[in-house]
Every structure is written in structure tokens, then in C-alpha cells.
């Protein structure tokens, strides 16, 4: 990106102004989108952005400043940017309750690291005219009686990242890139006093198994048939039954749980043995509050925290091929890692930046958490934002049962799929999810479709009631998970098989109008 010498100059200048730590990020992003809505194209759209952000640590407080780039900034511009970041840090230091101390960066070696790859997804190579031809084929497959609205889209993006830091007086720079693609399908049918939508998102980076255009066309036909059949399907009845949750829905459910494992959500806790309070971070209290794992006995080192049944092992894996949470280094310069969040149902680690890991290591009496490998989850949405603690790829380790075997083991229950709405209770202690479609199970067999299914429950009870985990995993990436103030939308990944949960309260989502309606954004 033509900034190696200038970045070293900028970071050296930050050190001269009193920064104990400094880093610099340059992000260049190009995106192209082709879309058809009811057979009509609004035209090809795209964006091309570039910018630079500088972050410093002065007197135990953060400072940050950024600029949009239309070329290579000169030294005068870099000095002005550094001065602004340093001044903000000095002001912030006056109001901080405690100093920021970064966790050690293990395995740091100075010099240049280049992780860039020339690989792309199959859809990156499609010319604009070819993209429109493919979209028209998919749109034709969505045509049908009672179909009121059809949307198909192909979006590709190319992101190049440059990161430089000074660690213990030594300089390092990192080059990495990302190539992503999204195939978006949605069909809405109207009739018999009903409106029903079926949708599918294929999204991933290099390594994701994208379907060929013919397979997507077949998927369009399936979604159209399901949307029209839902118009006459019976309403989901309110009752308590066993629930099989398919991967596209369970990906969102696991996603919402892992938000409660983010280190910047840890609040104050009290050691009841000695009556002392320990100050947490509480950086992030929006989007349904703090960490669900802020259990005082656990944080004080007085035992384990069992959250789920023994069949549940949940990982944070930043190395998953094709995942939206996959990278070589995070925005603290920490190498990508794969570590357990839950192991046989027992909580193991928070997600951390170097900042939150350093705080927790000083505060907690839980020696396992002091050695937490959860560092490596610091990411920003672009150059103009400070990095936050963000999930990478959430992976539910598969079990041994096929979907057919899971169904055969249910006497009375439901299969549900595809998020429609979601609402989380404060501190993520409970939830309500609505889904696009469900299928009724009786005597171990699927006997019909139901419309407007929804389910609710308490978080610990639900995860403790998971009876079996399937063996057939799928990757479902989330393009724009929201967090922070000002808000940041970022991609996260999920790999999960179907799961079977006992005794879940289900009902018709028509009877509950709360939660977030539709869309791809979640928090």
C-alpha cells in the first residue's frame, strides 16, 4: 500500500509525543453489487473507499484519529493525525478510573509479514453482463402463482489491509487481504389472507463452498414452492415440545450467546467470601447489556460455570476456511487462533482484545482465566473506527447423529429454519426467536409444514436442554453484525450442524410482534 516508510515515521513520531504504544491501519475496500427486484435492475452499484487510522496509548488511555485517503498522505498530514490522537488520549486519561495495560503479545517478531493471496471466489470473475444473465435465470425460477415479490443479488468485495505497530520499541508491518461474496435470494407470496417469505443467503470468503449457478436456480425454485405452500399451512400451535433447529437458525442463536462472552461486557463483581467488589470493564452495555458469564463465584475462582449440556463444545475459530470471521492477524496484531468457549458444556474463555485480557488478568482470581487464550478478537469495521472485541467464527463441534436420526428420535416436535425475527432479554439471559418455516414431527416422521413458528426460553435452561448435536455442519456467515457506539457492522462466521433441544416453548410469531424484523443485521 505504499506506506511502509511513512508508517514507521508516523509511529516513531507518536512515541516522541509520549505514546507507550501506537499502531496504524490502512483499509482499502471495493464492492460491486448486481441486483434484480421483480425482474427490474436498479443498475450495478459499487463503492471504493480507502482510509487510515492511528491509535495510541498515552498515560494509560487510548487516543484515535483517522482520515479518508485519496492518495498517499505526506508527513505533515501524518504528524497532524498523530497529534490529534495523542491529545485525545491525554484528555481521556483525566477521566479513566484505571490505566489500560495491554496483555503481552506473544511470539512478536519485528519486520514485514505478508499474508496476501490472489485467490478469489467463483463469482468474482463474472463480468457485469454475465452477472445480470445469471440473475435473470434465478429470477425466472422465483416466478410463480401468488408470488408478489422477488429479489436476487450478487455482491462481491475485495478488502486489502495494512497494519503497522511499534511493540517494545520494535516495528512490524502486516499485509493481508480478504475476498468475499454474497448470493442473496428472497421470495414473498401473498394469498388466503397471508404473507409469507422464504429467503436464503450464501455468503463466504475464499474457501467457502459456493453453489454453482444451476444449484442456486434449483434453490430458488424450492424457496418459491415453500413460500406458496406456507400460505395454506396451519399456524404453529403454542405448546412445549422437542425442537430440531436447522443450521441457518442455530447459527444466529449461537451468535447471540457468544455476544455475551465478549470481554468488554464484563461488569463489576463481588467476592462474597470477603465482601470486596472488583471493577469490571462495562465498555459495552448496549445491545442487551453485559456478559452472561459475569458470575461472581466463577470470576472469583470459586468453581466452574456450566452453561450447556455435555454434548455441546463451542469454539472461536479465526482460521475457518470461508468464514467471515477468518483472518491472519486481528487489529491488535495478534495471530488468528482457535480456542474453546464451551468444552462439554463448561465455560472456558471470554473473547478478548489485548486491552480486556490485560484487565481481566489483573482483576480475576480465576487462574485459568488469567491464562486465557481468548486474546485475538480485536476488530474494527473500517479505518474510521476503533477496534472492539468481536467474535470471529463460532463453531459448534458436530456430534454423530444424522438429521434423519434426530427426527426419528422425536415423538412430538418441530423442525424450524431461517431467522425471521429475534429479541434478547437483558444480559442475554433469555430470548425470543421467530423463524420463516417449520415442519411438524409425529412419531419420528415429518408430517407437514407449519407457518410462523417461534420459540422462547431462558438461556442456561435452553443450552442445558440440548439433547443431541447433529453430524452435518454448514457454514452460515453474518455480513453485518452490529455493535458499539458509534455503531460498527462487521462480518462474523458460524459453522453448526442441526441440534435437538428438549421441552422448548413454541408458539406462533403472529402473537409476538417484538424483536428485530427480517434483515441480515443482528446484535
Short mmCIF file of C-alpha atoms in Angstrom, two decimals:
data_model
loop_
_atom_site.label_atom_id
_atom_site.label_comp_id
_atom_site.label_asym_id
_atom_site.label_seq_id
_atom_site.Cartn_x
_atom_site.Cartn_y
_atom_site.Cartn_z
CA UNK A 1 0.00 0.00 0.00
CA UNK A 2 2.99 2.26 -0.36
CA UNK A 3 3.08 3.34 3.28
CA UNK A 4 5.82 1.29 4.95
CA UNK A 5 8.35 4.10 5.43
CA UNK A 6 5.73 6.70 6.22
CA UNK A 7 4.00 4.44 8.77
CA UNK A 8 7.29 3.90 10.56
CA UNK A 9 7.78 7.65 10.62
CA UNK A 10 4.24 8.23 11.99
CA UNK A 11 4.62 5.68 14.76
CA UNK A 12 8.05 6.99 15.71
CA UNK A 13 6.52 10.47 15.95
CA UNK A 14 3.79 9.07 18.25
CA UNK A 15 6.48 7.64 20.51
CA UNK A 16 8.22 11.02 20.51
CA UNK A 17 4.98 12.65 21.73
CA UNK A 18 4.76 10.27 24.66
CA UNK A 19 2.84 7.23 23.35
CA UNK A 20 3.83 3.98 25.06
CA UNK A 21 2.15 2.09 22.23
CA UNK A 22 0.99 3.07 18.73
CA UNK A 23 -0.44 1.35 15.68
CA UNK A 24 -1.61 2.39 12.23
CA UNK A 25 -4.22 0.76 9.95
CA UNK A 26 -4.89 1.38 6.26
CA UNK A 27 -8.01 -0.20 4.73
CA UNK A 28 -8.97 -0.24 1.06
CA UNK A 29 -12.34 -1.77 0.14
CA UNK A 30 -14.01 -2.23 -3.24
CA UNK A 31 -17.52 -3.68 -3.55
CA UNK A 32 -19.81 -4.38 -6.50
CA UNK A 33 -23.49 -5.36 -6.38
CA UNK A 34 -25.84 -6.53 -9.11
CA UNK A 35 -29.50 -6.93 -8.14
CA UNK A 36 -32.91 -7.71 -9.62
CA UNK A 37 -36.16 -6.90 -7.82
CA UNK A 38 -39.23 -8.27 -9.57
CA UNK A 39 -37.16 -8.56 -12.71
CA UNK A 40 -36.05 -4.93 -12.67
CA UNK A 41 -32.45 -3.88 -12.08
CA UNK A 42 -31.63 -0.58 -10.38
CA UNK A 43 -28.29 -0.78 -12.16
CA UNK A 44 -24.93 -2.02 -10.99
CA UNK A 45 -23.82 -0.35 -7.78
CA UNK A 46 -20.45 -0.22 -6.15
CA UNK A 47 -18.17 1.53 -3.70
CA UNK A 48 -14.47 2.19 -3.42
CA UNK A 49 -13.16 3.52 -0.11
CA UNK A 50 -9.75 3.93 1.47
CA UNK A 51 -8.61 5.41 4.74
CA UNK A 52 -6.07 5.45 7.52
CA UNK A 53 -6.48 5.32 11.29
CA UNK A 54 -3.90 5.83 14.05
CA UNK A 55 -4.35 4.57 17.61
CA UNK A 56 -2.11 5.47 20.55
CA UNK A 57 -1.79 4.68 24.24
CA UNK A 58 -0.71 7.66 26.36
CA UNK A 59 -0.73 7.75 30.18
CA UNK A 60 -2.79 4.56 30.23
CA UNK A 61 -5.55 5.90 27.95
CA UNK A 62 -6.48 5.47 24.30
CA UNK A 63 -6.50 8.10 21.56
CA UNK A 64 -7.57 7.66 17.98
CA UNK A 65 -7.76 9.68 14.77
CA UNK A 66 -8.49 8.82 11.13
CA UNK A 67 -8.64 10.31 7.63
CA UNK A 68 -10.03 9.24 4.28
CA UNK A 69 -7.36 8.68 1.64
CA UNK A 70 -7.29 9.74 -1.98
CA UNK A 71 -3.55 9.19 -2.32
CA UNK A 72 -0.53 8.67 -0.08
CA UNK A 73 -0.53 11.08 2.89
CA UNK A 74 2.55 13.21 3.40
CA UNK A 75 4.49 13.54 6.61
CA UNK A 76 2.71 16.75 7.57
CA UNK A 77 -0.67 15.02 7.38
CA UNK A 78 0.61 12.10 9.42
CA UNK A 79 2.01 14.38 12.11
CA UNK A 80 -1.32 16.20 12.38
CA UNK A 81 -3.16 12.88 12.69
CA UNK A 82 -0.79 11.64 15.39
CA UNK A 83 -1.05 14.88 17.36
CA UNK A 84 -4.84 14.65 17.33
CA UNK A 85 -4.77 11.05 18.60
CA UNK A 86 -2.26 11.91 21.35
CA UNK A 87 -4.28 14.92 22.52
CA UNK A 88 -7.45 12.82 22.72
CA UNK A 89 -5.59 10.23 24.78
CA UNK A 90 -4.36 12.89 27.21
CA UNK A 91 -7.90 14.18 27.70
CA UNK A 92 -9.22 10.63 28.15
CA UNK A 93 -6.54 9.88 30.75
CA UNK A 94 -8.02 12.53 33.04
CA UNK A 95 -11.32 10.65 33.25
CA UNK A 96 -10.29 6.99 33.31
CA UNK A 97 -10.85 5.10 36.55
CA UNK A 98 -7.89 2.80 35.82
CA UNK A 99 -4.97 2.65 33.43
CA UNK A 100 -5.03 0.46 30.35
CA UNK A 101 -2.33 -2.21 30.41
CA UNK A 102 -2.12 -4.40 27.34
CA UNK A 103 -1.73 -8.15 27.62
CA UNK A 104 1.62 -9.38 26.26
CA UNK A 105 1.83 -10.05 22.54
CA UNK A 106 3.40 -13.49 22.48
CA UNK A 107 5.53 -14.53 19.56
CA UNK A 108 6.04 -10.96 18.32
CA UNK A 109 8.77 -10.64 15.73
CA UNK A 110 9.68 -7.34 14.05
CA UNK A 111 9.77 -6.89 10.30
CA UNK A 112 7.32 -7.47 7.47
CA UNK A 113 4.61 -10.14 7.34
CA UNK A 114 2.80 -10.60 4.00
CA UNK A 115 -0.28 -12.87 4.08
CA UNK A 116 -1.91 -11.66 0.86
CA UNK A 117 -3.45 -14.16 -1.53
CA UNK A 118 -4.55 -13.81 -5.16
CA UNK A 119 -7.37 -16.37 -4.75
CA UNK A 120 -10.97 -15.23 -5.36
CA UNK A 121 -14.45 -16.75 -5.23
CA UNK A 122 -16.08 -18.18 -8.40
CA UNK A 123 -18.38 -15.16 -8.70
CA UNK A 124 -15.61 -12.55 -8.67
CA UNK A 125 -14.76 -13.46 -12.25
CA UNK A 126 -18.25 -12.82 -13.65
CA UNK A 127 -18.43 -9.76 -15.93
CA UNK A 128 -21.35 -7.36 -15.28
CA UNK A 129 -23.32 -8.64 -18.29
CA UNK A 130 -22.81 -12.24 -17.17
CA UNK A 131 -23.93 -11.41 -13.64
CA UNK A 132 -27.18 -9.96 -14.97
CA UNK A 133 -27.76 -13.03 -17.15
CA UNK A 134 -27.34 -15.32 -14.14
CA UNK A 135 -29.61 -13.15 -12.02
CA UNK A 136 -32.36 -13.32 -14.66
CA UNK A 137 -32.20 -17.10 -14.61
CA UNK A 138 -32.57 -17.10 -10.85
CA UNK A 139 -35.37 -14.54 -11.02
CA UNK A 140 -37.26 -16.68 -13.56
CA UNK A 141 -37.06 -19.60 -11.13
CA UNK A 142 -38.82 -17.48 -8.50
CA UNK A 143 -41.75 -16.66 -10.81
CA UNK A 144 -44.99 -18.32 -9.82
CA UNK A 145 -48.63 -18.04 -8.92
CA UNK A 146 -49.21 -15.90 -5.80
CA UNK A 147 -45.59 -14.67 -5.80
CA UNK A 148 -45.73 -10.95 -5.01
CA UNK A 149 -42.06 -10.00 -4.73
CA UNK A 150 -38.76 -11.48 -5.86
CA UNK A 151 -35.21 -10.34 -5.11
CA UNK A 152 -31.92 -11.86 -6.24
CA UNK A 153 -28.48 -10.29 -5.89
CA UNK A 154 -24.77 -10.98 -6.31
CA UNK A 155 -22.35 -8.87 -4.29
CA UNK A 156 -18.57 -9.20 -4.27
CA UNK A 157 -15.99 -7.28 -2.28
CA UNK A 158 -12.22 -7.04 -2.11
CA UNK A 159 -10.54 -5.71 1.01
CA UNK A 160 -6.85 -5.00 1.49
CA UNK A 161 -5.47 -4.34 4.96
CA UNK A 162 -2.18 -2.85 6.07
CA UNK A 163 -1.28 -2.78 9.76
CA UNK A 164 1.84 -1.39 11.43
CA UNK A 165 2.74 -1.25 15.11
CA UNK A 166 5.57 -0.47 17.45
CA UNK A 167 5.89 -3.09 20.18
CA UNK A 168 8.57 -2.67 22.85
CA UNK A 169 10.35 -0.23 20.57
CA UNK A 170 10.38 -2.59 17.57
CA UNK A 171 8.49 -2.01 14.32
CA UNK A 172 6.32 -4.56 12.48
CA UNK A 173 4.05 -4.28 9.45
CA UNK A 174 1.41 -6.76 8.24
CA UNK A 175 -0.24 -7.07 4.83
CA UNK A 176 -3.37 -9.20 4.44
CA UNK A 177 -6.47 -9.27 2.25
CA UNK A 178 -9.97 -10.71 2.04
CA UNK A 179 -12.23 -11.62 -0.89
CA UNK A 180 -15.91 -12.10 -0.06
CA UNK A 181 -19.13 -12.84 -1.94
CA UNK A 182 -22.85 -12.91 -1.15
CA UNK A 183 -25.67 -14.52 -3.14
CA UNK A 184 -28.96 -13.21 -1.76
CA UNK A 185 -32.37 -14.72 -2.58
CA UNK A 186 -35.79 -13.71 -1.26
CA UNK A 187 -39.34 -14.52 -2.41
CA UNK A 188 -42.62 -13.31 -0.88
CA UNK A 189 -46.00 -14.90 -1.59
CA UNK A 190 -49.42 -13.39 -0.81
CA UNK A 191 -52.76 -15.18 -0.67
CA UNK A 192 -55.51 -16.59 1.56
CA UNK A 193 -55.07 -13.63 3.91
CA UNK A 194 -51.40 -14.44 4.46
CA UNK A 195 -47.98 -13.02 3.57
CA UNK A 196 -45.10 -15.47 3.69
CA UNK A 197 -41.40 -15.03 2.82
CA UNK A 198 -38.64 -17.55 2.21
CA UNK A 199 -35.04 -16.47 1.84
CA UNK A 200 -31.51 -17.80 1.58
CA UNK A 201 -28.10 -16.19 1.83
CA UNK A 202 -24.97 -17.87 0.52
CA UNK A 203 -22.09 -15.81 1.90
CA UNK A 204 -18.42 -16.52 2.38
CA UNK A 205 -14.81 -15.78 1.64
CA UNK A 206 -12.23 -17.82 -0.26
CA UNK A 207 -12.63 -21.41 0.94
CA UNK A 208 -16.43 -21.29 1.24
CA UNK A 209 -18.20 -23.87 -0.92
CA UNK A 210 -20.25 -21.62 -3.19
CA UNK A 211 -23.02 -23.38 -5.16
CA UNK A 212 -22.89 -23.30 -8.94
CA UNK A 213 -25.42 -21.12 -10.73
CA UNK A 214 -27.57 -24.15 -11.60
CA UNK A 215 -27.72 -25.18 -7.93
CA UNK A 216 -28.77 -21.66 -6.93
CA UNK A 217 -31.53 -21.80 -9.57
CA UNK A 218 -32.78 -25.05 -8.03
CA UNK A 219 -32.70 -23.42 -4.59
CA UNK A 220 -34.82 -20.54 -5.95
CA UNK A 221 -37.48 -22.99 -7.10
CA UNK A 222 -37.51 -24.69 -3.69
CA UNK A 223 -37.93 -21.38 -1.85
CA UNK A 224 -40.77 -20.33 -4.17
CA UNK A 225 -42.64 -23.60 -3.58
CA UNK A 226 -42.21 -23.32 0.20
CA UNK A 227 -43.38 -19.69 0.28
CA UNK A 228 -46.59 -20.51 -1.58
CA UNK A 229 -47.27 -23.68 0.45
CA UNK A 230 -46.86 -21.71 3.68
CA UNK A 231 -49.91 -19.64 2.72
CA UNK A 232 -52.18 -22.65 3.38
CA UNK A 233 -50.10 -24.29 6.11
CA UNK A 234 -51.55 -24.47 9.64
CA UNK A 235 -50.42 -21.94 12.24
CA UNK A 236 -47.76 -23.06 14.71
CA UNK A 237 -49.64 -24.01 17.89
CA UNK A 238 -48.49 -22.86 21.30
CA UNK A 239 -47.10 -25.80 23.28
CA UNK A 240 -43.93 -27.24 24.77
CA UNK A 241 -42.19 -29.82 22.60
CA UNK A 242 -38.85 -31.08 21.32
CA UNK A 243 -37.25 -28.82 18.74
CA UNK A 244 -34.82 -29.58 15.93
CA UNK A 245 -33.12 -26.34 14.89
CA UNK A 246 -31.52 -26.35 11.45
CA UNK A 247 -28.08 -24.76 10.92
CA UNK A 248 -29.19 -21.43 9.41
CA UNK A 249 -31.29 -20.66 12.51
CA UNK A 250 -28.97 -22.16 15.10
CA UNK A 251 -26.09 -20.10 13.70
CA UNK A 252 -27.96 -16.97 14.80
CA UNK A 253 -28.84 -18.49 18.19
CA UNK A 254 -25.20 -19.37 18.89
CA UNK A 255 -24.15 -15.93 17.64
CA UNK A 256 -26.35 -14.20 20.20
CA UNK A 257 -25.00 -16.38 23.01
CA UNK A 258 -21.37 -15.61 22.11
CA UNK A 259 -22.05 -11.86 22.25
CA UNK A 260 -22.42 -12.49 25.99
CA UNK A 261 -18.87 -13.90 26.11
CA UNK A 262 -17.18 -10.72 24.88
CA UNK A 263 -14.58 -9.46 27.34
CA UNK A 264 -15.62 -5.80 27.09
CA UNK A 265 -19.04 -6.71 28.52
CA UNK A 266 -17.67 -7.96 31.87
CA UNK A 267 -19.21 -5.88 34.65
CA UNK A 268 -18.29 -5.37 38.32
CA UNK A 269 -18.45 -8.45 40.53
CA UNK A 270 -18.34 -9.14 44.26
CA UNK A 271 -16.28 -11.78 46.05
CA UNK A 272 -18.82 -12.90 48.64
CA UNK A 273 -16.16 -14.62 50.76
CA UNK A 274 -14.51 -11.33 51.65
CA UNK A 275 -17.21 -8.83 50.65
CA UNK A 276 -15.00 -7.00 48.14
CA UNK A 277 -16.16 -5.59 44.81
CA UNK A 278 -13.92 -5.82 41.75
CA UNK A 279 -14.30 -3.27 38.98
CA UNK A 280 -15.07 -4.72 35.56
CA UNK A 281 -14.88 -3.02 32.19
CA UNK A 282 -18.52 -2.47 31.23
CA UNK A 283 -17.31 -0.86 27.99
CA UNK A 284 -20.18 -2.40 26.10
CA UNK A 285 -23.59 -2.25 27.74
CA UNK A 286 -25.70 -1.59 24.64
CA UNK A 287 -27.35 -4.32 22.58
CA UNK A 288 -28.72 -6.21 25.61
CA UNK A 289 -26.13 -5.50 28.24
CA UNK A 290 -23.14 -7.19 29.77
CA UNK A 291 -21.54 -10.62 29.78
CA UNK A 292 -23.73 -13.57 30.67
CA UNK A 293 -20.62 -15.13 32.26
CA UNK A 294 -20.18 -12.36 34.86
CA UNK A 295 -20.81 -14.89 37.62
CA UNK A 296 -19.13 -13.65 40.83
CA UNK A 297 -18.17 -17.11 42.11
CA UNK A 298 -16.66 -18.05 38.76
CA UNK A 299 -14.71 -14.80 38.31
CA UNK A 300 -13.51 -15.04 41.91
CA UNK A 301 -12.09 -18.51 41.18
CA UNK A 302 -14.68 -20.49 43.15
CA UNK A 303 -15.59 -23.18 40.65
CA UNK A 304 -16.62 -23.79 37.07
CA UNK A 305 -19.54 -22.30 35.17
CA UNK A 306 -21.67 -24.93 33.41
CA UNK A 307 -23.75 -23.33 30.70
CA UNK A 308 -24.77 -26.21 28.42
CA UNK A 309 -25.22 -29.96 28.20
CA UNK A 310 -22.12 -32.16 27.87
CA UNK A 311 -22.76 -32.72 24.16
CA UNK A 312 -22.01 -29.02 23.47
CA UNK A 313 -18.47 -27.89 22.62
CA UNK A 314 -18.28 -24.41 21.13
CA UNK A 315 -15.15 -22.92 19.55
CA UNK A 316 -13.98 -19.48 18.44
CA UNK A 317 -12.03 -20.27 15.28
CA UNK A 318 -10.46 -17.41 13.30
CA UNK A 319 -8.82 -19.94 10.94
CA UNK A 320 -12.01 -21.48 9.48
CA UNK A 321 -11.78 -21.54 5.64
CA UNK A 322 -14.56 -19.46 4.11
CA UNK A 323 -15.63 -17.78 7.35
CA UNK A 324 -16.41 -14.07 7.61
CA UNK A 325 -14.52 -14.06 10.91
CA UNK A 326 -11.36 -15.52 9.35
CA UNK A 327 -8.12 -13.52 9.21
CA UNK A 328 -4.38 -13.92 9.62
CA UNK A 329 -3.97 -11.20 12.29
CA UNK A 330 -6.54 -9.19 14.23
CA UNK A 331 -6.43 -5.40 14.64
CA UNK A 332 -4.13 -5.70 17.65
CA UNK A 333 -1.60 -7.60 15.53
CA UNK A 334 -2.44 -10.89 17.28
CA UNK A 335 -2.25 -14.04 15.10
CA UNK A 336 -5.51 -15.87 14.33
CA UNK A 337 -6.35 -18.58 16.86
CA UNK A 338 -8.79 -21.41 17.52
CA UNK A 339 -9.80 -21.87 21.16
CA UNK A 340 -12.76 -23.27 23.15
CA UNK A 341 -15.58 -21.12 24.50
CA UNK A 342 -17.50 -24.08 25.93
CA UNK A 343 -15.99 -27.51 26.40
CA UNK A 344 -18.52 -30.27 27.09
CA UNK A 345 -20.88 -27.55 28.25
CA UNK A 346 -18.44 -25.83 30.66
CA UNK A 347 -17.39 -22.24 30.02
CA UNK A 348 -13.69 -21.87 29.16
CA UNK A 349 -12.81 -18.45 27.75
CA UNK A 350 -14.02 -14.96 27.01
CA UNK A 351 -13.34 -13.28 23.69
CA UNK A 352 -10.61 -10.68 24.26
CA UNK A 353 -8.60 -7.85 22.88
CA UNK A 354 -5.18 -7.23 24.41
CA UNK A 355 -6.81 -4.50 26.47
CA UNK A 356 -9.64 -6.57 28.00
CA UNK A 357 -7.38 -9.59 28.53
CA UNK A 358 -4.92 -7.39 30.41
CA UNK A 359 -7.71 -6.02 32.60
CA UNK A 360 -9.17 -9.42 33.46
CA UNK A 361 -5.75 -10.93 34.21
CA UNK A 362 -5.21 -8.28 36.87
CA UNK A 363 -8.71 -8.43 38.32
CA UNK A 364 -9.82 -12.06 38.42
CA UNK A 365 -8.77 -14.68 40.93
CA UNK A 366 -9.62 -17.41 38.44
CA UNK A 367 -6.16 -18.64 37.41
CA UNK A 368 -7.45 -20.36 34.27
CA UNK A 369 -8.90 -17.06 33.02
CA UNK A 370 -5.60 -15.32 33.71
CA UNK A 371 -4.03 -17.65 31.15
CA UNK A 372 -6.93 -17.22 28.73
CA UNK A 373 -6.06 -17.76 25.05
CA UNK A 374 -9.09 -15.65 24.10
CA UNK A 375 -6.87 -12.75 23.01
CA UNK A 376 -7.03 -12.19 19.24
CA UNK A 377 -10.62 -10.91 18.83
CA UNK A 378 -9.98 -7.22 18.27
CA UNK A 379 -11.50 -5.92 15.01
CA UNK A 380 -12.79 -2.67 13.56
CA UNK A 381 -15.38 -2.28 10.80
CA UNK A 382 -13.11 0.08 8.84
CA UNK A 383 -10.31 2.62 9.13
CA UNK A 384 -12.54 5.24 10.82
CA UNK A 385 -13.43 3.14 13.88
CA UNK A 386 -11.57 1.97 16.97
CA UNK A 387 -11.26 -1.83 17.19
CA UNK A 388 -13.71 -3.57 19.53
CA UNK A 389 -13.89 -7.09 20.93
CA UNK A 390 -15.67 -9.02 18.17
CA UNK A 391 -16.45 -12.68 17.68
CA UNK A 392 -14.58 -14.49 14.90
CA UNK A 393 -16.14 -17.74 13.63
CA UNK A 394 -18.35 -19.57 16.13
CA UNK A 395 -18.11 -23.33 15.58
CA UNK A 396 -20.33 -25.93 17.22
CA UNK A 397 -18.39 -29.20 17.18
CA UNK A 398 -20.55 -31.80 15.40
CA UNK A 399 -21.88 -34.93 17.04
CA UNK A 400 -22.67 -38.29 15.48
CA UNK A 401 -26.39 -38.20 14.59
CA UNK A 402 -27.69 -37.54 11.08
CA UNK A 403 -30.70 -35.26 10.65
CA UNK A 404 -32.76 -38.34 9.81
CA UNK A 405 -31.72 -39.93 13.10
CA UNK A 406 -32.55 -36.76 15.04
CA UNK A 407 -36.05 -36.72 13.52
CA UNK A 408 -36.54 -40.43 14.25
CA UNK A 409 -35.80 -39.76 17.92
CA UNK A 410 -38.62 -37.20 18.32
CA UNK A 411 -42.13 -38.41 19.20
CA UNK A 412 -43.75 -34.97 19.07
CA UNK A 413 -41.93 -31.86 17.97
CA UNK A 414 -40.93 -29.34 15.31
CA UNK A 415 -38.14 -28.65 12.86
CA UNK A 416 -37.53 -24.92 12.37
CA UNK A 417 -35.34 -22.96 9.97
CA UNK A 418 -34.28 -19.49 8.81
CA UNK A 419 -34.33 -16.41 11.09
CA UNK A 420 -37.31 -14.05 10.77
CA UNK A 421 -37.13 -12.02 14.00
CA UNK A 422 -35.07 -12.01 17.18
CA UNK A 423 -35.16 -10.40 20.60
CA UNK A 424 -32.80 -10.89 23.53
CA UNK A 425 -33.53 -10.31 27.21
CA UNK A 426 -31.19 -8.05 29.25
CA UNK A 427 -27.75 -9.63 29.76
CA UNK A 428 -28.88 -12.27 27.22
CA UNK A 429 -30.48 -14.32 29.96
CA UNK A 430 -33.38 -15.20 27.68
CA UNK A 431 -34.52 -14.96 24.08
CA UNK A 432 -37.40 -14.98 21.61
CA UNK A 433 -36.76 -16.12 18.03
CA UNK A 434 -39.19 -16.19 15.12
CA UNK A 435 -38.50 -18.36 12.06
CA UNK A 436 -39.67 -18.41 8.46
CA UNK A 437 -40.75 -22.04 8.33
CA UNK A 438 -41.37 -25.14 10.42
CA UNK A 439 -42.24 -28.81 9.92
CA UNK A 440 -44.30 -30.89 12.35
CA UNK A 441 -42.86 -34.20 13.63
CA UNK A 442 -45.08 -37.02 14.93
CA UNK A 443 -43.85 -40.48 15.80
CA UNK A 444 -40.38 -39.82 14.41
CA UNK A 445 -41.65 -38.68 11.00
CA UNK A 446 -42.19 -35.31 9.30
CA UNK A 447 -45.94 -34.99 8.72
CA UNK A 448 -46.41 -31.47 7.38
CA UNK A 449 -45.46 -27.80 7.27
CA UNK A 450 -46.40 -25.10 9.82
CA UNK A 451 -46.20 -21.34 9.38
CA UNK A 452 -44.99 -18.52 11.62
CA UNK A 453 -43.08 -20.71 14.12
CA UNK A 454 -41.36 -19.05 17.09
CA UNK A 455 -39.69 -20.23 20.29
CA UNK A 456 -38.61 -18.68 23.57
CA UNK A 457 -36.78 -19.61 26.74
CA UNK A 458 -34.07 -18.90 29.30
CA UNK A 459 -30.50 -19.09 28.04
CA UNK A 460 -28.99 -21.53 30.54
CA UNK A 461 -32.07 -23.79 30.59
CA UNK A 462 -32.17 -23.90 26.79
CA UNK A 463 -28.49 -24.76 26.32
CA UNK A 464 -28.68 -27.31 29.14
CA UNK A 465 -31.62 -28.97 27.34
CA UNK A 466 -29.72 -29.73 24.12
CA UNK A 467 -30.08 -33.50 23.85
CA UNK A 468 -28.10 -34.16 20.68
CA UNK A 469 -25.89 -32.40 18.15
CA UNK A 470 -26.03 -33.50 14.51
CA UNK A 471 -23.10 -34.50 12.33
CA UNK A 472 -23.82 -32.46 9.17
CA UNK A 473 -22.33 -28.97 9.58
CA UNK A 474 -22.95 -25.92 7.42
CA UNK A 475 -21.27 -22.51 7.32
CA UNK A 476 -23.62 -19.55 7.68
CA UNK A 477 -21.88 -16.18 7.64
CA UNK A 478 -23.40 -12.98 9.01
CA UNK A 479 -22.40 -9.96 6.85
CA UNK A 480 -23.20 -7.16 9.27
CA UNK A 481 -23.26 -7.95 12.96
CA UNK A 482 -23.79 -4.71 14.86
CA UNK A 483 -22.02 -3.49 17.98
CA UNK A 484 -20.72 -0.31 19.56
CA UNK A 485 -21.50 3.39 19.75
CA UNK A 486 -20.99 4.77 17.18
CA UNK A 487 -22.19 1.57 15.54
CA UNK A 488 -19.90 -0.83 13.73
CA UNK A 489 -21.18 -3.54 11.37
CA UNK A 490 -18.77 -6.38 10.71
CA UNK A 491 -18.82 -9.90 9.27
CA UNK A 492 -18.85 -12.93 11.55
CA UNK A 493 -18.90 -16.63 10.73
CA UNK A 494 -20.74 -19.66 12.10
CA UNK A 495 -20.39 -23.36 11.43
CA UNK A 496 -23.02 -25.55 13.02
CA UNK A 497 -24.95 -28.79 12.48
CA UNK A 498 -28.62 -29.24 13.44
CA UNK A 499 -29.37 -29.60 17.15
CA UNK A 500 -32.15 -31.32 19.09
CA UNK A 501 -33.44 -29.48 22.17
CA UNK A 502 -35.90 -30.96 24.67
CA UNK A 503 -39.02 -29.26 26.00
CA UNK A 504 -38.91 -25.85 24.29
CA UNK A 505 -41.82 -23.39 24.42
CA UNK A 506 -43.03 -22.81 20.84
CA UNK A 507 -45.82 -20.54 19.58
CA UNK A 508 -46.93 -18.50 16.58
CA UNK A 509 -44.85 -15.39 15.94
CA UNK A 510 -48.10 -13.68 14.96
CA UNK A 511 -48.78 -13.47 18.68
CA UNK A 512 -45.50 -11.69 19.35
CA UNK A 513 -44.63 -8.53 17.46
CA UNK A 514 -41.41 -7.57 19.29
CA UNK A 515 -37.86 -8.27 18.23
CA UNK A 516 -35.98 -7.28 15.12
CA UNK A 517 -37.91 -7.91 11.92
CA UNK A 518 -36.16 -9.56 9.00
CA UNK A 519 -32.93 -8.27 7.53
CA UNK A 520 -29.39 -9.53 7.90
CA UNK A 521 -28.16 -7.32 10.71
CA UNK A 522 -28.01 -8.74 14.20
CA UNK A 523 -26.55 -7.70 17.50
#
